[in-house]
Structures are given as C-alpha cells and as structure tokens.
C-alpha cells in the first residue's frame, strides 16, 4: 500500500466526518440517554465550552479516555501540575470524569474530549491553544493527530500499548499506520514488546518506561464509615470478590459461589461489574439462579442470608477490595484482554484470573513469576482455587506478600516518563519562569 493510498484514506475520513457532523447530535443524545454522556455538557463533545482559558502561560493538554487510563496518569498529572503548568484534562466517559473530579479537581480543568471531527477538534484547539498534547495508552485519532500537526503542537503518547488485536489490525494497513504514527513526536511505551510494535509500525521515536499503573497509589477508601458498617455486617463470613467483570462472567461467578458454598456455607461473594449500568440484568441473572442479592447503589446492606453483594457503584474499588483477601479479576474468562490486577495486588489481595489477559501480559507475568497471581482455565478451576485460598491461611498470606513485592519491583515508570517528557516540558518551563519573573512572582 502506498503513501498516496494512506493520504486518500485520511482525506476520505475527514470528508465523511464533515458530512456526518450535522447528524451526530442524535448519536450523542442517545449516549446521554444511556448515561454514557453528561447531558449538561454535551456541547464539549463538539469543542464548545463555557470554561475560560487562563491568560498567558503555557498550557498542557492531557487526555485519558476511560477510568483505567485516568487513574494511571493521575500521578503524572500531579507531577506536571506541581510545576505550575495549566492543565486541561479530557476524558471520554462519565465514569472517568468522576475519577478526575475526585482525584484531580484542584489540579486540572476538566473537559470532555471533542469528537474526532475537524470542526470539533479545531474548535477545541483554537480555544485552548495547548503547547503540548499528552495522550494515554492507545488513543490514536486521525483527525486529532492531523489538526495537532497542522498547528505544530507536539503530541506524546504515554503509557503506550498495542494489544495483539490492535497490532494485527495496524499491520494490515502499514502505510496508514506509518502516516499516522509519524505525526507523534514521542511514544513512551509500557513494555519492550509494545515499543517494538510501535517501531515496526513506523513510529519515529520510541522509549520504554514501564507501566504507570504500578506507580499509582492504592485505590482510596472513599467512605470509612461505610467500610466499617459493611465489615460489621459481613462479620466473620468468608468473602471472595470478582471485580471488573464483563458479560458472561457473572454467571460463572454465580456457579463458583454455589460450588464453594457447599464447603463454606457462610460464603459471601462480592461482584463488581466493569460497567455498572449492567446491574439490573446482572441482578436478574443472579436471582434467576436462586441467589439472594444486595445492591450497593441502592444502599442495601448484606445480611446473613445474602449470597451476592453487588458493587454497582463507580469509584469504590478501594472499598470492595478491602472487604476480601481473594479476588478474581475479570474480562479474562468470558471476555478477552483482562483488566488491571495491580490495585488488588497493592492491597495484598490474592489475585486469580482467566487466561485471556494479553492487555496486561507483562504485569501478569511478573505477578505469576513471584507467586502473587494464579491463572485458571475455567469456572471449575476457579472454584477450586477460591476454596483453597479461603481455607489455607498460609497460601493466602504468601500470595499477598508476593503481590505487594511484585508491585514494588514494577515501580519507576513515573520518573522515566517524566524524563521522556523533559524535551517538551523544558521549553515551557523556561517560558513559565520568564513570565513569573516579569510579574515579580517569587515562587519560581
């Protein structure tokens, strides 16, 4: 495939986007009705905003699409904000916006990311005039890339990764991949495998820093009184959690609960779905299997007859993980790709997972090597491992210690990422310090 073909594809993408632009209101409205958009801030998706850009001084644009990316870059955002830079941070979901509001509201101006259309992106960039764009993980949007390049705004991809599926897709269109990636000034990859993949697709400058998720703090405990009340309600019952579950996995967990409770009749299982809007269908599925369910979102407390405590709330993973010492991490049995197991490991929770964890391959390899995680092939084996860990205190303690040690070994990505960003932040720092001197500001 030629460069001319790639340019033609990008031109077509731009034209189709322009033609579709007038009709996207219905799509965004549909998403808002389903709780996927903030109806009060829908205009931000088109690049409109009521927020004012601070006058003078450099501005850094940081984008993190969803919850995982937002949590991962939070320490990086803090590092940059502590230098005095103005930061506008965009996210793509309501749930990730909540994470930014809870953890970074004092450090950033939050906006919803504009749709990848020339009109929306152009309007956003014209208003905010960022000096550098820092994007988390795997967000590669053609129109955004081209509009940044047109304005000579460097873009850096941090904590960058390419899943097996994404890599196969990009390799099928190498000219298009290169035409896009050549617009990225720097890629800071999570692993050697990711770095090599970006190189193979035509990226010009790639460094490897490790995974920023290892440098995050453990998930916070948002409500200590609620945690105490839940702990008292659960009392001494054995508990097992299944977190970040996807469609199909709740049914597996229900079967695991029934099997393990034959040996441990007082067992209570905590299920925390990745997408909380699925809660009604999950409840229907679980009650259809004869299980008694209490929902966190409704303020229901577990009692001695509760089989499943459904953690259908956002931002409370720290609460749910502190109620157990054994956790299955989802999207790994019925789904593919896996979810981040580091939060559980940080809190000393023994980690169990299915085999399909390719999006977190390096993390799982380290955890498994050290004994902090175990892989199961199906629900039957998961039930065996849950029963073993709930009845074997020494095995559980060994996995807990190994998980914490693994996280400690993986730390350091934050400092390496900041080092990779230095060529882009240093000129802005000089500008910021000059303006401070002009104002007579002693805090420089």
CSV table of C-alpha atoms in Angstrom, one decimal:
chain,number,residue,atom,x,y,z
A,1,UNK,CA,0.0,0.0,0.0
A,2,UNK,CA,1.4,3.4,-1.0
A,3,UNK,CA,1.6,6.7,0.8
A,4,UNK,CA,-0.9,8.0,-1.7
A,5,UNK,CA,-3.4,5.4,-0.7
A,6,UNK,CA,-2.9,6.3,3.0
A,7,UNK,CA,-3.4,10.0,2.3
A,8,UNK,CA,-6.5,9.1,0.3
A,9,UNK,CA,-7.9,7.2,3.3
A,10,UNK,CA,-7.3,10.1,5.7
A,11,UNK,CA,-8.9,12.5,3.2
A,12,UNK,CA,-11.9,10.3,3.0
A,13,UNK,CA,-12.1,10.0,6.8
A,14,UNK,CA,-12.1,13.8,7.0
A,15,UNK,CA,-14.8,14.2,4.4
A,16,UNK,CA,-17.0,11.5,5.9
A,17,UNK,CA,-16.7,13.1,9.3
A,18,UNK,CA,-17.6,16.5,7.9
A,19,UNK,CA,-20.7,15.1,6.2
A,20,UNK,CA,-21.7,13.2,9.3
A,21,UNK,CA,-21.2,16.2,11.6
A,22,UNK,CA,-24.7,17.6,11.4
A,23,UNK,CA,-26.2,14.3,12.2
A,24,UNK,CA,-24.2,13.4,15.3
A,25,UNK,CA,-26.5,15.3,17.7
A,26,UNK,CA,-28.8,12.3,17.7
A,27,UNK,CA,-25.9,9.9,18.4
A,28,UNK,CA,-24.6,12.0,21.3
A,29,UNK,CA,-28.2,12.4,22.6
A,30,UNK,CA,-28.7,8.6,22.5
A,31,UNK,CA,-25.5,8.1,24.5
A,32,UNK,CA,-26.6,10.7,27.0
A,33,UNK,CA,-29.9,8.9,27.5
A,34,UNK,CA,-28.0,5.7,28.3
A,35,UNK,CA,-25.9,7.5,30.9
A,36,UNK,CA,-22.7,7.5,28.7
A,37,UNK,CA,-22.6,11.2,28.2
A,38,UNK,CA,-23.2,14.1,30.6
A,39,UNK,CA,-26.3,15.8,29.1
A,40,UNK,CA,-25.4,19.1,30.7
A,41,UNK,CA,-22.0,19.1,28.9
A,42,UNK,CA,-22.8,17.6,25.6
A,43,UNK,CA,-21.5,20.7,23.8
A,44,UNK,CA,-18.0,20.0,24.9
A,45,UNK,CA,-18.0,17.0,22.6
A,46,UNK,CA,-18.3,19.5,19.7
A,47,UNK,CA,-15.4,21.6,21.1
A,48,UNK,CA,-17.7,24.3,22.7
A,49,UNK,CA,-17.0,25.2,26.3
A,50,UNK,CA,-18.0,27.8,28.9
A,51,UNK,CA,-14.6,27.3,30.6
A,52,UNK,CA,-12.1,30.2,30.2
A,53,UNK,CA,-8.5,29.5,29.1
A,54,UNK,CA,-6.2,31.2,31.7
A,55,UNK,CA,-4.4,34.1,30.0
A,56,UNK,CA,-0.7,33.8,29.4
A,57,UNK,CA,1.5,30.9,30.3
A,58,UNK,CA,1.9,27.5,28.7
A,59,UNK,CA,-1.0,25.0,28.7
A,60,UNK,CA,-0.6,21.2,28.7
A,61,UNK,CA,-3.4,19.1,27.3
A,62,UNK,CA,-3.6,15.6,28.8
A,63,UNK,CA,-6.1,13.1,27.5
A,64,UNK,CA,-7.2,9.8,29.2
A,65,UNK,CA,-10.1,8.0,27.7
A,66,UNK,CA,-11.6,6.0,30.5
A,67,UNK,CA,-11.3,5.0,34.2
A,68,UNK,CA,-8.1,2.9,33.8
A,69,UNK,CA,-6.2,5.5,31.9
A,70,UNK,CA,-7.4,8.4,34.1
A,71,UNK,CA,-6.2,6.6,37.2
A,72,UNK,CA,-2.9,5.6,35.6
A,73,UNK,CA,-1.9,9.1,34.6
A,74,UNK,CA,-3.1,10.8,37.8
A,75,UNK,CA,0.4,10.8,39.4
A,76,UNK,CA,1.9,12.1,36.1
A,77,UNK,CA,-0.7,14.9,36.1
A,78,UNK,CA,0.2,15.8,39.6
A,79,UNK,CA,3.9,16.0,38.7
A,80,UNK,CA,3.2,18.3,35.8
A,81,UNK,CA,0.7,20.4,37.8
A,82,UNK,CA,3.2,20.8,40.7
A,83,UNK,CA,5.5,22.7,38.3
A,84,UNK,CA,2.8,25.4,37.9
A,85,UNK,CA,1.5,24.5,34.4
A,86,UNK,CA,-2.1,25.0,33.5
A,87,UNK,CA,-3.6,21.6,32.5
A,88,UNK,CA,-6.7,20.9,30.6
A,89,UNK,CA,-7.6,17.2,31.0
A,90,UNK,CA,-10.0,15.5,28.8
A,91,UNK,CA,-11.8,12.2,29.2
A,92,UNK,CA,-14.3,10.3,27.1
A,93,UNK,CA,-16.7,8.8,29.7
A,94,UNK,CA,-18.8,9.9,32.6
A,95,UNK,CA,-17.1,7.5,34.9
A,96,UNK,CA,-13.6,8.7,34.0
A,97,UNK,CA,-14.8,12.3,34.5
A,98,UNK,CA,-15.8,11.3,38.1
A,99,UNK,CA,-12.3,9.9,38.7
A,100,UNK,CA,-10.8,13.2,37.6
A,101,UNK,CA,-13.2,15.2,39.7
A,102,UNK,CA,-12.4,13.1,42.8
A,103,UNK,CA,-8.7,13.0,42.4
A,104,UNK,CA,-7.5,15.9,40.3
A,105,UNK,CA,-10.2,18.7,40.5
A,106,UNK,CA,-7.7,21.0,42.2
A,107,UNK,CA,-5.0,20.5,39.5
A,108,UNK,CA,-6.8,20.5,36.2
A,109,UNK,CA,-9.6,22.0,34.1
A,110,UNK,CA,-11.7,19.0,33.0
A,111,UNK,CA,-13.4,18.8,29.6
A,112,UNK,CA,-14.9,16.0,27.6
A,113,UNK,CA,-12.8,15.1,24.7
A,114,UNK,CA,-14.1,16.5,21.4
A,115,UNK,CA,-15.3,14.1,18.8
A,116,UNK,CA,-12.6,13.2,16.2
A,117,UNK,CA,-14.1,15.6,13.6
A,118,UNK,CA,-12.3,18.5,12.0
A,119,UNK,CA,-14.9,21.0,13.3
A,120,UNK,CA,-14.9,19.8,16.9
A,121,UNK,CA,-11.2,19.2,17.2
A,122,UNK,CA,-10.4,22.6,15.5
A,123,UNK,CA,-12.8,24.4,17.8
A,124,UNK,CA,-11.2,22.8,20.9
A,125,UNK,CA,-7.7,23.6,19.9
A,126,UNK,CA,-8.5,27.1,18.8
A,127,UNK,CA,-10.0,27.8,22.3
A,128,UNK,CA,-7.4,26.1,24.5
A,129,UNK,CA,-4.3,26.6,22.4
A,130,UNK,CA,-2.2,23.8,24.1
A,131,UNK,CA,1.5,23.9,23.8
A,132,UNK,CA,1.8,20.1,24.0
A,133,UNK,CA,-0.7,17.2,23.9
A,134,UNK,CA,0.0,14.2,26.2
A,135,UNK,CA,-2.3,11.2,25.4
A,136,UNK,CA,-2.6,8.0,27.5
A,137,UNK,CA,-2.2,4.4,26.2
A,138,UNK,CA,-3.7,3.7,22.8
A,139,UNK,CA,-5.7,6.7,21.8
A,140,UNK,CA,-4.8,7.3,18.2
A,141,UNK,CA,-7.4,9.5,16.5
A,142,UNK,CA,-6.6,10.6,12.9
A,143,UNK,CA,-8.3,14.0,12.8
A,144,UNK,CA,-6.9,15.0,16.2
A,145,UNK,CA,-3.4,14.0,15.0
A,146,UNK,CA,-3.7,15.9,11.8
A,147,UNK,CA,-5.1,19.0,13.5
A,148,UNK,CA,-2.3,19.0,16.1
A,149,UNK,CA,0.3,18.6,13.4
A,150,UNK,CA,-1.2,21.4,11.4
A,151,UNK,CA,-0.8,23.7,14.4
A,152,UNK,CA,2.7,22.4,15.1
A,153,UNK,CA,1.6,21.1,18.6
A,154,UNK,CA,3.8,18.1,19.6
A,155,UNK,CA,1.9,15.0,20.7
A,156,UNK,CA,3.3,12.5,23.1
A,157,UNK,CA,1.8,9.1,23.7
A,158,UNK,CA,2.5,7.9,27.3
A,159,UNK,CA,2.0,4.5,28.9
A,160,UNK,CA,1.5,3.4,25.4
A,161,UNK,CA,0.5,-0.1,24.5
A,162,UNK,CA,-0.7,-2.0,21.5
A,163,UNK,CA,-2.9,-5.1,22.1
A,164,UNK,CA,-2.5,-8.2,20.0
A,165,UNK,CA,-5.7,-7.3,18.1
A,166,UNK,CA,-4.8,-3.7,17.5
A,167,UNK,CA,-1.3,-4.7,16.3
A,168,UNK,CA,-2.8,-7.1,13.8
A,169,UNK,CA,-5.2,-4.5,12.5
A,170,UNK,CA,-2.5,-1.9,12.1
A,171,UNK,CA,-0.1,-4.3,10.4
A,172,UNK,CA,-2.8,-5.0,7.8
A,173,UNK,CA,-2.6,-1.3,6.7
A,174,UNK,CA,1.1,-0.4,7.3
A,175,UNK,CA,1.1,2.7,5.1
A,176,UNK,CA,-1.9,4.1,7.1
A,177,UNK,CA,-0.2,3.2,10.4
A,178,UNK,CA,3.0,5.0,9.4
A,179,UNK,CA,1.1,8.0,8.1
A,180,UNK,CA,-0.5,8.4,11.5
A,181,UNK,CA,2.4,7.5,13.8
A,182,UNK,CA,4.9,9.8,12.1
A,183,UNK,CA,2.8,12.7,13.5
A,184,UNK,CA,3.5,11.6,17.1
A,185,UNK,CA,6.6,13.3,18.4
A,186,UNK,CA,7.4,10.7,21.1
A,187,UNK,CA,5.9,7.4,22.2
A,188,UNK,CA,6.6,6.2,25.8
A,189,UNK,CA,5.8,2.5,25.8
A,190,UNK,CA,4.8,0.3,28.7
A,191,UNK,CA,7.0,-2.6,27.7
A,192,UNK,CA,9.7,-3.8,25.2
A,193,UNK,CA,7.0,-5.7,23.3
A,194,UNK,CA,4.9,-2.5,22.9
A,195,UNK,CA,7.9,-0.5,22.0
A,196,UNK,CA,9.0,-2.9,19.3
A,197,UNK,CA,5.5,-3.0,17.9
A,198,UNK,CA,5.3,0.8,17.6
A,199,UNK,CA,8.7,0.7,15.8
A,200,UNK,CA,7.5,-1.9,13.4
A,201,UNK,CA,4.5,0.2,12.5
A,202,UNK,CA,6.7,3.2,11.7
A,203,UNK,CA,6.9,5.3,14.8
A,204,UNK,CA,10.0,7.5,14.7
A,205,UNK,CA,10.9,7.9,18.4
A,206,UNK,CA,10.0,5.3,21.0
A,207,UNK,CA,11.2,4.8,24.5
A,208,UNK,CA,10.2,2.2,27.1
A,209,UNK,CA,9.3,3.4,30.6
A,210,UNK,CA,7.2,0.7,32.2
A,211,UNK,CA,3.6,0.8,33.3
A,212,UNK,CA,2.4,4.0,35.1
A,213,UNK,CA,-0.3,1.9,36.8
A,214,UNK,CA,2.5,0.5,39.1
A,215,UNK,CA,3.3,4.0,40.3
A,216,UNK,CA,-0.3,4.9,41.3
A,217,UNK,CA,-1.4,4.9,44.9
A,218,UNK,CA,-3.7,2.0,46.1
A,219,UNK,CA,-7.3,2.7,45.4
A,220,UNK,CA,-8.6,5.1,48.1
A,221,UNK,CA,-11.2,4.2,50.7
A,222,UNK,CA,-13.9,6.8,49.8
A,223,UNK,CA,-16.1,6.3,52.8
A,224,UNK,CA,-14.6,4.9,56.0
A,225,UNK,CA,-17.9,4.8,57.9
A,226,UNK,CA,-19.5,2.8,55.1
A,227,UNK,CA,-16.5,0.4,55.1
A,228,UNK,CA,-16.8,-0.1,58.8
A,229,UNK,CA,-20.6,-0.7,58.6
A,230,UNK,CA,-20.1,-3.2,55.8
A,231,UNK,CA,-17.3,-5.0,57.7
A,232,UNK,CA,-19.6,-5.3,60.7
A,233,UNK,CA,-22.4,-6.6,58.5
A,234,UNK,CA,-20.2,-9.2,56.9
A,235,UNK,CA,-18.7,-10.0,60.3
A,236,UNK,CA,-16.6,-13.2,60.1
A,237,UNK,CA,-18.1,-14.6,56.9
A,238,UNK,CA,-15.5,-15.8,54.3
A,239,UNK,CA,-15.6,-13.4,51.3
A,240,UNK,CA,-14.4,-13.6,47.8
A,241,UNK,CA,-14.6,-10.8,45.2
A,242,UNK,CA,-14.9,-10.8,41.4
A,243,UNK,CA,-14.0,-7.4,40.2
A,244,UNK,CA,-14.2,-5.7,36.8
A,245,UNK,CA,-16.4,-8.5,35.5
A,246,UNK,CA,-17.8,-8.5,31.9
A,247,UNK,CA,-20.9,-10.0,30.4
A,248,UNK,CA,-20.9,-13.8,30.8
A,249,UNK,CA,-18.6,-13.8,33.9
A,250,UNK,CA,-21.2,-13.1,36.5
A,251,UNK,CA,-22.9,-16.4,35.6
A,252,UNK,CA,-19.6,-18.1,36.0
A,253,UNK,CA,-19.1,-16.4,39.4
A,254,UNK,CA,-22.6,-17.5,40.5
A,255,UNK,CA,-21.7,-21.1,39.8
A,256,UNK,CA,-18.4,-20.7,41.6
A,257,UNK,CA,-20.3,-19.3,44.6
A,258,UNK,CA,-22.7,-22.2,44.7
A,259,UNK,CA,-19.9,-24.7,44.5
A,260,UNK,CA,-17.6,-23.2,47.1
A,261,UNK,CA,-20.5,-22.6,49.5
A,262,UNK,CA,-21.1,-26.3,49.7
A,263,UNK,CA,-17.9,-26.4,51.7
A,264,UNK,CA,-18.1,-22.9,53.1
A,265,UNK,CA,-21.9,-22.4,53.7
A,266,UNK,CA,-21.4,-18.9,55.1
A,267,UNK,CA,-19.6,-17.6,52.0
A,268,UNK,CA,-20.5,-14.2,50.6
A,269,UNK,CA,-19.3,-13.2,47.1
A,270,UNK,CA,-18.8,-9.6,46.1
A,271,UNK,CA,-19.3,-8.9,42.4
A,272,UNK,CA,-18.1,-5.5,40.9
A,273,UNK,CA,-19.0,-5.2,37.3
A,274,UNK,CA,-16.8,-3.2,35.0
A,275,UNK,CA,-19.9,-1.4,33.6
A,276,UNK,CA,-22.3,-0.6,36.4
A,277,UNK,CA,-25.1,0.2,34.0
A,278,UNK,CA,-25.4,-3.6,33.6
A,279,UNK,CA,-26.5,-4.0,37.2
A,280,UNK,CA,-30.3,-4.7,36.5
A,281,UNK,CA,-29.5,-7.5,34.1
A,282,UNK,CA,-26.9,-9.0,36.5
A,283,UNK,CA,-29.4,-9.0,39.3
A,284,UNK,CA,-32.0,-10.7,37.1
A,285,UNK,CA,-29.4,-13.3,36.1
A,286,UNK,CA,-28.3,-14.0,39.7
A,287,UNK,CA,-31.7,-14.1,41.2
A,288,UNK,CA,-32.8,-16.4,38.4
A,289,UNK,CA,-30.2,-18.8,39.8
A,290,UNK,CA,-31.8,-18.7,43.2
A,291,UNK,CA,-29.2,-16.3,44.8
A,292,UNK,CA,-30.0,-13.5,47.2
A,293,UNK,CA,-28.5,-10.2,46.1
A,294,UNK,CA,-27.9,-6.9,47.9
A,295,UNK,CA,-27.0,-3.8,45.8
A,296,UNK,CA,-24.6,-1.1,47.0
A,297,UNK,CA,-26.1,1.5,44.7
A,298,UNK,CA,-29.5,1.1,46.5
A,299,UNK,CA,-27.9,1.4,49.9
A,300,UNK,CA,-28.8,-2.2,50.7
A,301,UNK,CA,-26.6,-3.9,53.4
A,302,UNK,CA,-25.7,-7.6,53.3
A,303,UNK,CA,-27.3,-9.7,56.0
A,304,UNK,CA,-26.6,-13.4,56.9
A,305,UNK,CA,-28.8,-14.6,54.1
A,306,UNK,CA,-27.1,-12.5,51.3
A,307,UNK,CA,-25.2,-14.6,48.8
A,308,UNK,CA,-24.0,-11.8,46.4
A,309,UNK,CA,-23.2,-8.2,47.3
A,310,UNK,CA,-23.3,-6.3,44.0
A,311,UNK,CA,-20.8,-3.4,44.0
A,312,UNK,CA,-22.7,-1.4,41.3
A,313,UNK,CA,-21.0,1.9,42.0
A,314,UNK,CA,-18.2,3.9,40.5
A,315,UNK,CA,-15.0,4.9,42.3
A,316,UNK,CA,-15.3,2.5,45.2
A,317,UNK,CA,-12.9,-0.3,44.2
A,318,UNK,CA,-10.9,0.5,47.2
A,319,UNK,CA,-13.9,-0.3,49.4
A,320,UNK,CA,-14.7,-3.6,47.8
A,321,UNK,CA,-11.1,-4.9,47.7
A,322,UNK,CA,-10.7,-4.1,51.4
A,323,UNK,CA,-13.6,-6.4,52.2
A,324,UNK,CA,-11.8,-9.5,50.9
A,325,UNK,CA,-8.4,-11.2,50.6
A,326,UNK,CA,-9.1,-13.1,47.4
A,327,UNK,CA,-10.2,-11.5,44.1
A,328,UNK,CA,-10.9,-12.7,40.6
A,329,UNK,CA,-10.1,-10.0,38.0
A,330,UNK,CA,-12.4,-10.1,35.1
A,331,UNK,CA,-12.6,-9.8,31.3
A,332,UNK,CA,-10.3,-12.9,31.4
A,333,UNK,CA,-12.7,-15.9,31.3
A,334,UNK,CA,-15.8,-14.8,29.2
A,335,UNK,CA,-14.1,-11.7,27.8
A,336,UNK,CA,-10.6,-11.1,26.4
A,337,UNK,CA,-7.8,-8.7,27.2
A,338,UNK,CA,-8.0,-8.8,31.0
A,339,UNK,CA,-8.2,-5.9,33.5
A,340,UNK,CA,-5.6,-4.3,35.7
A,341,UNK,CA,-4.7,-6.6,38.7
A,342,UNK,CA,-2.4,-4.1,40.3
A,343,UNK,CA,-5.0,-2.4,42.5
A,344,UNK,CA,-5.8,-5.8,44.1
A,345,UNK,CA,-2.1,-6.7,44.5
A,346,UNK,CA,-1.3,-3.3,46.1
A,347,UNK,CA,-3.8,-4.0,48.8
A,348,UNK,CA,-2.4,-7.5,49.5
A,349,UNK,CA,-5.2,-9.4,47.8
A,350,UNK,CA,-4.5,-12.8,46.3
A,351,UNK,CA,-5.2,-12.4,42.5
A,352,UNK,CA,-7.0,-15.0,40.4
A,353,UNK,CA,-7.6,-14.6,36.7
A,354,UNK,CA,-8.6,-16.3,33.5
A,355,UNK,CA,-6.2,-17.0,30.7
A,356,UNK,CA,-7.1,-14.1,28.4
A,357,UNK,CA,-5.0,-11.2,29.9
A,358,UNK,CA,-3.0,-10.1,26.8
A,359,UNK,CA,-3.6,-6.4,27.5
A,360,UNK,CA,-1.8,-6.8,30.9
A,361,UNK,CA,0.6,-9.5,29.8
A,362,UNK,CA,3.8,-8.0,31.5
A,363,UNK,CA,2.0,-7.3,34.8
A,364,UNK,CA,0.6,-10.9,35.0
A,365,UNK,CA,4.0,-12.4,34.0
A,366,UNK,CA,5.6,-10.6,37.0
A,367,UNK,CA,2.8,-11.5,39.4
A,368,UNK,CA,2.7,-15.1,38.4
A,369,UNK,CA,6.5,-15.5,38.4
A,370,UNK,CA,6.6,-14.1,42.0
A,371,UNK,CA,3.6,-16.1,43.1
A,372,UNK,CA,1.2,-13.2,43.5
A,373,UNK,CA,-1.3,-14.4,41.0
A,374,UNK,CA,-2.7,-17.6,39.6
A,375,UNK,CA,-4.3,-18.3,36.2
A,376,UNK,CA,-7.4,-20.6,35.9
A,377,UNK,CA,-8.7,-22.1,32.8
A,378,UNK,CA,-12.5,-22.2,33.7
A,379,UNK,CA,-15.1,-21.7,36.4
A,380,UNK,CA,-14.4,-25.2,37.9
A,381,UNK,CA,-10.8,-24.5,38.4
A,382,UNK,CA,-11.6,-21.0,39.7
A,383,UNK,CA,-13.9,-22.6,42.4
A,384,UNK,CA,-11.1,-24.9,43.4
A,385,UNK,CA,-8.6,-22.0,43.8
A,386,UNK,CA,-11.1,-19.9,45.7
A,387,UNK,CA,-11.8,-22.7,48.2
A,388,UNK,CA,-8.1,-23.4,48.6
A,389,UNK,CA,-7.2,-19.8,49.4
A,390,UNK,CA,-10.2,-19.2,51.7
A,391,UNK,CA,-9.2,-22.2,53.8
A,392,UNK,CA,-5.4,-22.0,53.6
A,393,UNK,CA,-4.2,-19.0,55.6
A,394,UNK,CA,-0.6,-19.6,54.8
A,395,UNK,CA,-1.1,-19.9,51.0
A,396,UNK,CA,-3.2,-16.7,51.0
A,397,UNK,CA,-0.6,-14.8,53.0
A,398,UNK,CA,2.2,-15.9,50.7
A,399,UNK,CA,0.2,-14.7,47.6
A,400,UNK,CA,-0.5,-11.4,49.4
A,401,UNK,CA,3.2,-10.8,50.1
A,402,UNK,CA,4.3,-11.8,46.6
A,403,UNK,CA,1.7,-9.4,45.1
A,404,UNK,CA,2.9,-6.4,47.1
A,405,UNK,CA,6.6,-7.3,46.3
A,406,UNK,CA,5.8,-7.5,42.6
A,407,UNK,CA,4.2,-4.0,42.6
A,408,UNK,CA,7.3,-2.7,44.3
A,409,UNK,CA,9.5,-4.2,41.6
A,410,UNK,CA,7.5,-2.6,38.8
A,411,UNK,CA,7.6,0.9,40.1
A,412,UNK,CA,9.7,3.6,38.4
A,413,UNK,CA,7.7,4.3,35.3
A,414,UNK,CA,6.6,7.8,36.5
A,415,UNK,CA,10.2,9.1,36.8
A,416,UNK,CA,11.2,7.5,33.4
A,417,UNK,CA,8.1,9.0,31.8
A,418,UNK,CA,8.9,12.5,33.2
A,419,UNK,CA,12.4,12.1,31.8
A,420,UNK,CA,11.0,11.3,28.4
A,421,UNK,CA,8.7,14.3,28.6
A,422,UNK,CA,11.6,16.7,29.5
A,423,UNK,CA,12.3,17.9,25.9
A,424,UNK,CA,8.7,19.0,25.6
A,425,UNK,CA,8.3,20.4,29.1
A,426,UNK,CA,11.6,22.2,29.4
A,427,UNK,CA,10.9,25.0,26.9
A,428,UNK,CA,7.5,25.5,28.6
A,429,UNK,CA,9.2,25.7,31.9
A,430,UNK,CA,11.5,28.4,30.7
A,431,UNK,CA,8.5,30.4,29.4
A,432,UNK,CA,6.7,30.0,32.7
A,433,UNK,CA,9.6,31.1,34.7
A,434,UNK,CA,10.2,34.1,32.5
A,435,UNK,CA,6.5,35.2,32.9
A,436,UNK,CA,6.8,34.7,36.7
A,437,UNK,CA,9.9,37.0,36.8
A,438,UNK,CA,8.1,39.6,34.7
A,439,UNK,CA,5.3,39.6,37.3
A,440,UNK,CA,7.7,39.6,40.2
A,441,UNK,CA,6.5,36.3,41.4
A,442,UNK,CA,9.0,34.9,44.0
A,443,UNK,CA,7.6,31.3,43.7
A,444,UNK,CA,9.6,30.3,40.6
